[in-house]
Amino acid sequence: MPDLTIRCEHKPSPAKLDVMHIDSWPIWKKEPSQFRWHYDSSETCYILRGRFTVTPDGGEPESFGRGDLIIFPAGLSCTWDITETVEKHYRFD
C-alpha cells in the first residue's frame, strides 16, 4: 500500500528554498472554494499566501498557510477547502 502521508515543513530556511530553485517554479492561484482533487503524481509546493485545509479521503483534515513547504504524495485523493485566496509555487514530480 502506498504511503499517502502529506508532509509539511513549516518555515523552511531561505537557503533550502534557494537550493530547490522555488522561485523558478510556476505559480498557481485560487480563490476561496472547495473542490475534490486526486494526485496522479507527487506535488511539492511552497505557499506564498493564503490559508486552506486538505482532508484526505478517510483521513483527518490538515491546515496549511504562508511559509509551508508541502509534499502531496502520488495517489492521494482529497478535498481542498480554501478559506483565504491561495498563491503557491508548485512542481509535479
Short mmCIF file of C-alpha atoms in Angstrom, two decimals, residues 3-81:
data_model
loop_
_atom_site.label_atom_id
_atom_site.label_comp_id
_atom_site.label_asym_id
_atom_site.label_seq_id
_atom_site.Cartn_x
_atom_site.Cartn_y
_atom_site.Cartn_z
CA ASP A 3 2.35 5.94 1.75
CA LEU A 4 -0.28 8.69 1.34
CA THR A 5 1.06 10.88 4.17
CA ILE A 6 1.09 14.63 3.46
CA ARG A 7 4.48 16.00 4.54
CA CYS A 8 4.84 19.63 5.63
CA GLU A 9 7.82 21.69 6.72
CA HIS A 10 6.82 24.97 8.37
CA LYS A 11 9.05 27.93 7.52
CA PRO A 12 11.93 26.20 5.69
CA SER A 13 15.15 28.20 5.54
CA PRO A 14 15.69 30.66 2.68
CA ALA A 15 18.82 28.65 1.81
CA LYS A 16 16.77 25.47 1.35
CA LEU A 17 14.25 27.29 -0.86
CA ASP A 18 17.13 28.72 -2.91
CA VAL A 19 18.73 25.30 -3.41
CA MET A 20 15.36 23.92 -4.56
CA HIS A 21 15.00 26.84 -7.05
CA ILE A 22 11.46 27.51 -5.75
CA ASP A 23 11.36 30.95 -7.41
CA SER A 24 11.63 29.34 -10.87
CA TRP A 25 8.57 27.09 -10.33
CA PRO A 26 5.18 28.06 -11.79
CA ILE A 27 2.66 29.88 -9.60
CA TRP A 28 -0.92 28.69 -9.01
CA LYS A 29 -3.62 30.96 -7.57
CA LYS A 30 -7.11 30.02 -6.40
CA GLU A 31 -9.87 31.99 -4.68
CA PRO A 32 -11.81 30.65 -1.68
CA SER A 33 -13.59 27.48 -2.76
CA GLN A 34 -13.96 23.80 -2.05
CA PHE A 35 -13.12 21.03 -4.52
CA ARG A 36 -12.07 17.40 -4.82
CA TRP A 37 -8.59 16.55 -6.09
CA HIS A 38 -6.57 13.43 -6.94
CA TYR A 39 -2.78 13.46 -7.26
CA ASP A 40 -1.62 11.29 -10.17
CA SER A 41 1.95 12.29 -9.38
CA SER A 42 3.66 13.77 -6.32
CA GLU A 43 3.42 17.55 -5.91
CA THR A 44 5.83 19.73 -3.95
CA CYS A 45 4.58 23.25 -3.26
CA TYR A 46 5.59 26.33 -1.30
CA ILE A 47 2.76 28.55 -0.03
CA LEU A 48 3.28 32.27 -0.69
CA ARG A 49 -0.05 33.38 0.78
CA GLY A 50 -3.47 32.13 1.81
CA ARG A 51 -4.99 29.51 4.12
CA PHE A 52 -6.52 26.16 3.28
CA THR A 53 -7.37 22.76 4.69
CA VAL A 54 -6.86 19.46 2.89
CA THR A 55 -8.84 16.42 4.02
CA PRO A 56 -7.58 13.09 2.63
CA ASP A 57 -10.31 10.56 1.82
CA GLY A 58 -10.87 8.65 5.06
CA GLY A 59 -8.35 10.84 6.92
CA GLU A 60 -8.09 13.83 9.20
CA PRO A 61 -8.08 17.44 7.92
CA GLU A 62 -4.72 19.23 7.82
CA SER A 63 -4.42 23.03 7.63
CA PHE A 64 -1.70 24.95 5.80
CA GLY A 65 -0.69 28.54 5.12
CA ARG A 66 2.02 31.01 4.21
CA GLY A 67 5.56 29.67 4.56
CA ASP A 68 4.63 25.98 4.38
CA LEU A 69 6.59 23.62 2.12
CA ILE A 70 4.29 20.68 1.40
CA ILE A 71 4.62 17.36 -0.40
CA PHE A 72 1.36 15.76 -1.53
CA PRO A 73 2.02 12.10 -2.45
CA ALA A 74 1.01 10.44 -5.71
CA GLY A 75 -2.22 8.50 -5.29
CA LEU A 76 -3.73 10.87 -2.71
CA SER A 77 -7.44 11.69 -3.14
CA CYS A 78 -8.67 14.58 -1.02
CA THR A 79 -10.89 17.61 -0.62
CA TRP A 80 -9.41 21.11 -0.64
CA ASP A 81 -11.16 23.86 1.34
#
